[in-house]
Short mmCIF file of C-alpha atoms in Angstrom, two decimals:
data_model
loop_
_atom_site.label_atom_id
_atom_site.label_comp_id
_atom_site.label_asym_id
_atom_site.label_seq_id
_atom_site.Cartn_x
_atom_site.Cartn_y
_atom_site.Cartn_z
CA MET A 183 83.58 112.21 146.91
CA LYS A 184 81.26 115.21 146.79
CA PRO A 185 80.72 116.70 143.34
CA VAL A 186 82.50 119.95 142.58
CA VAL A 187 80.93 123.16 141.34
CA LEU A 188 83.23 125.61 139.56
CA LEU A 189 82.97 129.34 140.20
CA GLY A 190 83.58 131.13 136.90
CA GLY A 191 83.17 130.38 133.23
CA GLY A 192 86.32 131.68 131.57
CA GLY A 193 89.75 130.42 130.61
CA HIS A 194 91.02 129.59 134.07
CA THR A 195 87.84 127.65 134.75
CA ALA A 196 88.56 125.51 131.69
CA VAL A 197 92.06 124.76 133.01
CA VAL A 198 90.76 123.85 136.47
CA LEU A 199 88.05 121.66 134.92
CA ASP A 200 90.65 119.77 132.92
CA VAL A 201 92.69 119.04 136.06
CA LEU A 202 89.61 117.87 137.96
CA GLU A 203 88.68 115.50 135.14
CA LEU A 204 92.23 114.13 134.94
CA ASN A 205 91.94 113.34 138.65
CA ALA A 206 88.52 111.69 138.15
CA VAL A 207 86.79 114.25 140.38
CA PRO A 208 83.04 114.48 139.69
CA VAL A 209 82.01 117.93 138.42
CA ALA A 210 78.38 119.05 138.70
CA GLY A 211 78.70 122.22 136.63
CA TYR A 212 79.71 125.86 136.85
CA LEU A 213 78.41 129.21 138.04
CA ALA A 214 78.88 132.43 136.06
CA LEU A 215 77.00 135.58 135.17
CA SER A 216 76.06 133.97 131.85
CA PRO A 217 76.73 130.69 130.02
CA SER A 218 80.09 130.19 128.31
CA ASP A 219 81.48 127.55 125.95
CA LEU A 220 82.31 125.07 128.72
CA ASP A 221 81.00 121.59 127.96
CA ILE A 222 79.55 121.00 131.44
CA PRO A 223 76.19 122.11 132.86
CA TYR A 224 75.63 125.81 133.48
CA LEU A 225 73.98 126.06 136.90
CA GLY A 226 73.27 129.79 136.96
CA ASP A 227 74.90 132.72 138.73
CA ASP A 228 76.23 132.99 142.27
CA SER A 229 72.70 133.04 143.71
CA TRP A 230 72.78 129.24 143.27
CA LEU A 231 74.97 129.13 146.38
CA THR A 232 72.28 130.63 148.60
CA ASN A 233 69.77 127.94 147.55
CA THR A 234 72.08 124.95 147.91
CA ALA A 235 73.17 122.91 150.93
CA ALA A 236 76.88 123.53 151.44
CA ALA A 237 77.30 119.99 152.76
CA ASP A 238 76.34 118.50 149.37
CA TYR A 239 79.07 120.07 147.21
CA GLN A 240 82.66 121.23 147.09
CA LEU A 241 83.75 124.31 145.18
CA ALA A 242 86.69 125.10 142.91
CA LEU A 243 87.52 128.69 142.06
CA GLY A 244 87.78 129.19 138.32
CA VAL A 245 88.48 132.92 138.44
CA GLY A 246 92.10 133.69 137.64
CA SER A 247 93.76 137.10 137.70
CA ILE A 248 96.05 139.10 135.47
CA ARG A 249 96.69 141.76 138.10
CA VAL A 250 96.13 142.32 141.79
CA SER A 251 92.36 142.08 142.24
CA PRO A 252 90.16 141.37 145.26
CA LEU A 253 87.70 139.28 143.23
CA ARG A 254 89.24 135.86 143.90
CA GLN A 255 89.56 136.65 147.58
CA GLN A 256 86.01 137.99 147.80
CA LEU A 257 84.49 134.93 146.12
CA PHE A 258 86.51 132.56 148.28
CA GLU A 259 85.66 134.29 151.55
CA ARG A 260 81.98 134.71 150.69
CA ALA A 261 81.59 131.01 149.88
CA LYS A 262 83.51 130.00 153.02
CA ALA A 263 81.21 132.20 155.13
CA MET A 264 78.27 130.29 153.63
CA GLY A 265 79.80 126.99 154.77
CA PHE A 266 81.24 125.73 151.48
CA ALA A 267 84.61 123.98 151.29
CA PHE A 268 87.08 124.32 148.42
CA VAL A 269 88.83 121.36 146.84
CA SER A 270 92.56 121.56 146.12
CA VAL A 271 93.38 121.14 142.43
CA ILE A 272 96.73 119.52 141.62
CA HIS A 273 97.61 118.48 138.08
CA PRO A 274 99.07 114.95 137.80
CA ALA A 275 102.02 116.44 135.90
CA ALA A 276 102.90 118.84 138.73
CA THR A 277 105.73 118.03 141.15
CA VAL A 278 104.86 118.73 144.78
CA SER A 279 107.17 117.76 147.63
CA ARG A 280 105.65 115.61 150.34
CA ARG A 281 107.28 118.08 152.74
CA ALA A 282 105.28 121.00 151.37
CA THR A 283 102.19 122.23 153.24
CA LEU A 284 99.11 123.06 151.18
CA ALA A 285 96.02 124.79 152.54
CA GLU A 286 92.44 124.61 151.29
CA GLY A 287 91.72 125.48 147.70
CA VAL A 288 95.32 125.53 146.47
CA GLN A 289 95.69 125.08 142.70
CA ILE A 290 98.90 123.70 141.18
CA MET A 291 98.88 123.37 137.40
CA ALA A 292 100.68 121.24 134.81
CA GLY A 293 104.48 121.31 134.98
CA ALA A 294 104.57 123.37 138.16
CA VAL A 295 107.07 122.54 140.92
CA VAL A 296 106.67 123.11 144.67
CA GLN A 297 109.80 122.18 146.62
CA PRO A 298 110.30 120.98 150.23
CA CYS A 299 109.28 123.07 153.23
CA CYS A 300 107.08 125.42 151.21
CA ARG A 301 103.87 126.66 152.79
CA LEU A 302 100.99 127.60 150.49
CA ALA A 303 98.02 129.24 152.21
CA GLU A 304 94.42 129.02 151.05
CA ASN A 305 93.41 129.89 147.51
CA VAL A 306 96.98 130.11 146.14
CA ILE A 307 97.56 129.44 142.43
CA ILE A 308 100.83 128.04 141.12
CA ASN A 309 100.15 128.24 137.42
CA THR A 310 101.49 126.27 134.46
CA CYS A 311 105.25 125.53 134.64
CA ALA A 312 105.82 127.96 137.53
CA SER A 313 108.10 126.95 140.39
CA VAL A 314 108.45 127.70 144.09
CA ASP A 315 111.76 126.63 145.58
CA HIS A 316 112.47 125.43 149.13
CA HIS A 317 111.01 127.26 152.15
CA GLY A 318 108.76 129.49 150.06
CA GLN A 319 106.01 131.12 152.12
CA LEU A 320 102.95 132.14 150.10
CA ALA A 321 100.08 133.78 151.96
CA ALA A 322 96.40 133.53 151.04
CA HIS A 323 95.21 134.44 147.53
CA VAL A 324 98.69 134.70 145.99
CA HIS A 325 98.86 133.98 142.24
CA ILE A 326 102.07 132.81 140.57
CA ALA A 327 101.52 133.13 136.80
CA PRO A 328 102.76 130.67 134.14
CA GLY A 329 106.51 130.21 133.96
CA ALA A 330 107.34 132.43 136.97
CA ARG A 331 110.18 131.36 139.25
CA LEU A 332 110.53 131.92 143.00
CA SER A 333 113.94 131.09 144.46
CA GLY A 334 114.34 129.61 147.94
CA GLY A 335 113.02 131.41 150.99
CA VAL A 336 110.79 133.85 149.12
CA CYS A 337 107.90 135.23 151.19
CA LEU A 338 104.82 136.64 149.44
CA GLU A 339 102.17 138.25 151.60
CA ARG A 340 98.43 138.15 150.95
CA GLY A 341 97.19 138.84 147.44
CA CYS A 342 100.53 139.19 145.65
CA HIS A 343 100.61 138.51 141.92
CA VAL A 344 103.82 137.43 140.17
CA GLY A 345 103.44 137.78 136.41
CA THR A 346 104.29 135.41 133.59
CA GLY A 347 107.98 134.55 133.38
CA ALA A 348 108.98 136.81 136.29
CA VAL A 349 111.75 135.85 138.71
CA VAL A 350 111.98 136.57 142.45
CA ILE A 351 115.42 135.83 143.88
CA HIS A 352 116.35 134.09 147.13
CA GLY A 353 115.06 135.50 150.40
CA VAL A 354 112.96 138.35 148.99
CA THR A 355 109.77 139.40 150.81
CA LEU A 356 106.93 141.18 149.00
CA GLY A 357 104.23 142.89 151.04
CA VAL A 358 100.47 142.61 150.73
CA ASP A 359 99.04 143.06 147.22
CA CYS A 360 102.36 143.57 145.44
CA LEU A 361 102.28 143.19 141.66
CA VAL A 362 105.28 141.89 139.70
CA ALA A 363 104.93 142.48 135.97
CA ALA A 364 105.65 139.78 133.40
CA GLY A 365 109.36 139.19 132.85
CA ALA A 366 110.52 141.27 135.81
CA VAL A 367 113.45 140.19 138.02
CA VAL A 368 112.92 141.13 141.67
CA THR A 369 116.25 141.37 143.49
CA ARG A 370 115.21 142.90 146.83
CA SER A 371 112.25 143.12 149.17
CA TRP A 372 109.43 145.63 148.62
CA PRO A 373 106.61 146.96 150.85
CA ALA A 374 102.87 146.39 150.51
CA GLY A 375 101.22 147.67 147.36
CA SER A 376 104.39 147.96 145.27
CA ARG A 377 104.05 147.70 141.46
CA LEU A 378 107.25 146.33 139.96
CA LYS A 379 108.60 145.87 136.46
CA GLY A 380 111.94 145.61 134.68
CA VAL A 381 115.37 144.03 135.25
CA PRO A 382 116.14 144.62 138.04
CA ALA A 383 112.58 145.41 139.09
CA ARG A 384 111.65 149.00 139.93
CA GLU A 385 108.34 150.63 140.83
CA PHE A 386 106.13 151.97 138.07
#
């Protein structure tokens, strides 16, 4: 197995590192603007990618998000354009149906559940103890924060962020780059760019 290099040096990177180590994946180090308190080698900033053979390493994205942000998408797409591949990161304590479809670079954290017939596109995060019920469709770069719940048949378009403890009920579709605030309950579909909070969720 090729060694993995982590992109980022913050809290989400530490979580991803832990999952990689639990799965006995070799980790070469991490890239960030400056060194952090991670106990693995600091390899420098993103310029390391331009001086490294893409065939020799895999990458794992350690940049999380607390709101809709293009950073994760930009880092992923830049590295892909340079020829790098991203490893999927699945915690041993996650439950993932064998009938779910997972694309490159998906991250599924401890206690998370992904049910049958779900489709997770590239660079999706299902964070700690979050769940995606049957036939969920999550487009690229979606982030489901800790403890969030998606009922069956939910469709999230590119770049959506569902905040901590939020709920999206059955059959709802959220357009590109929608943001669901922590604790919100989304009871109907919303167009691209909506910012939602409250019970039931309304724009803010």
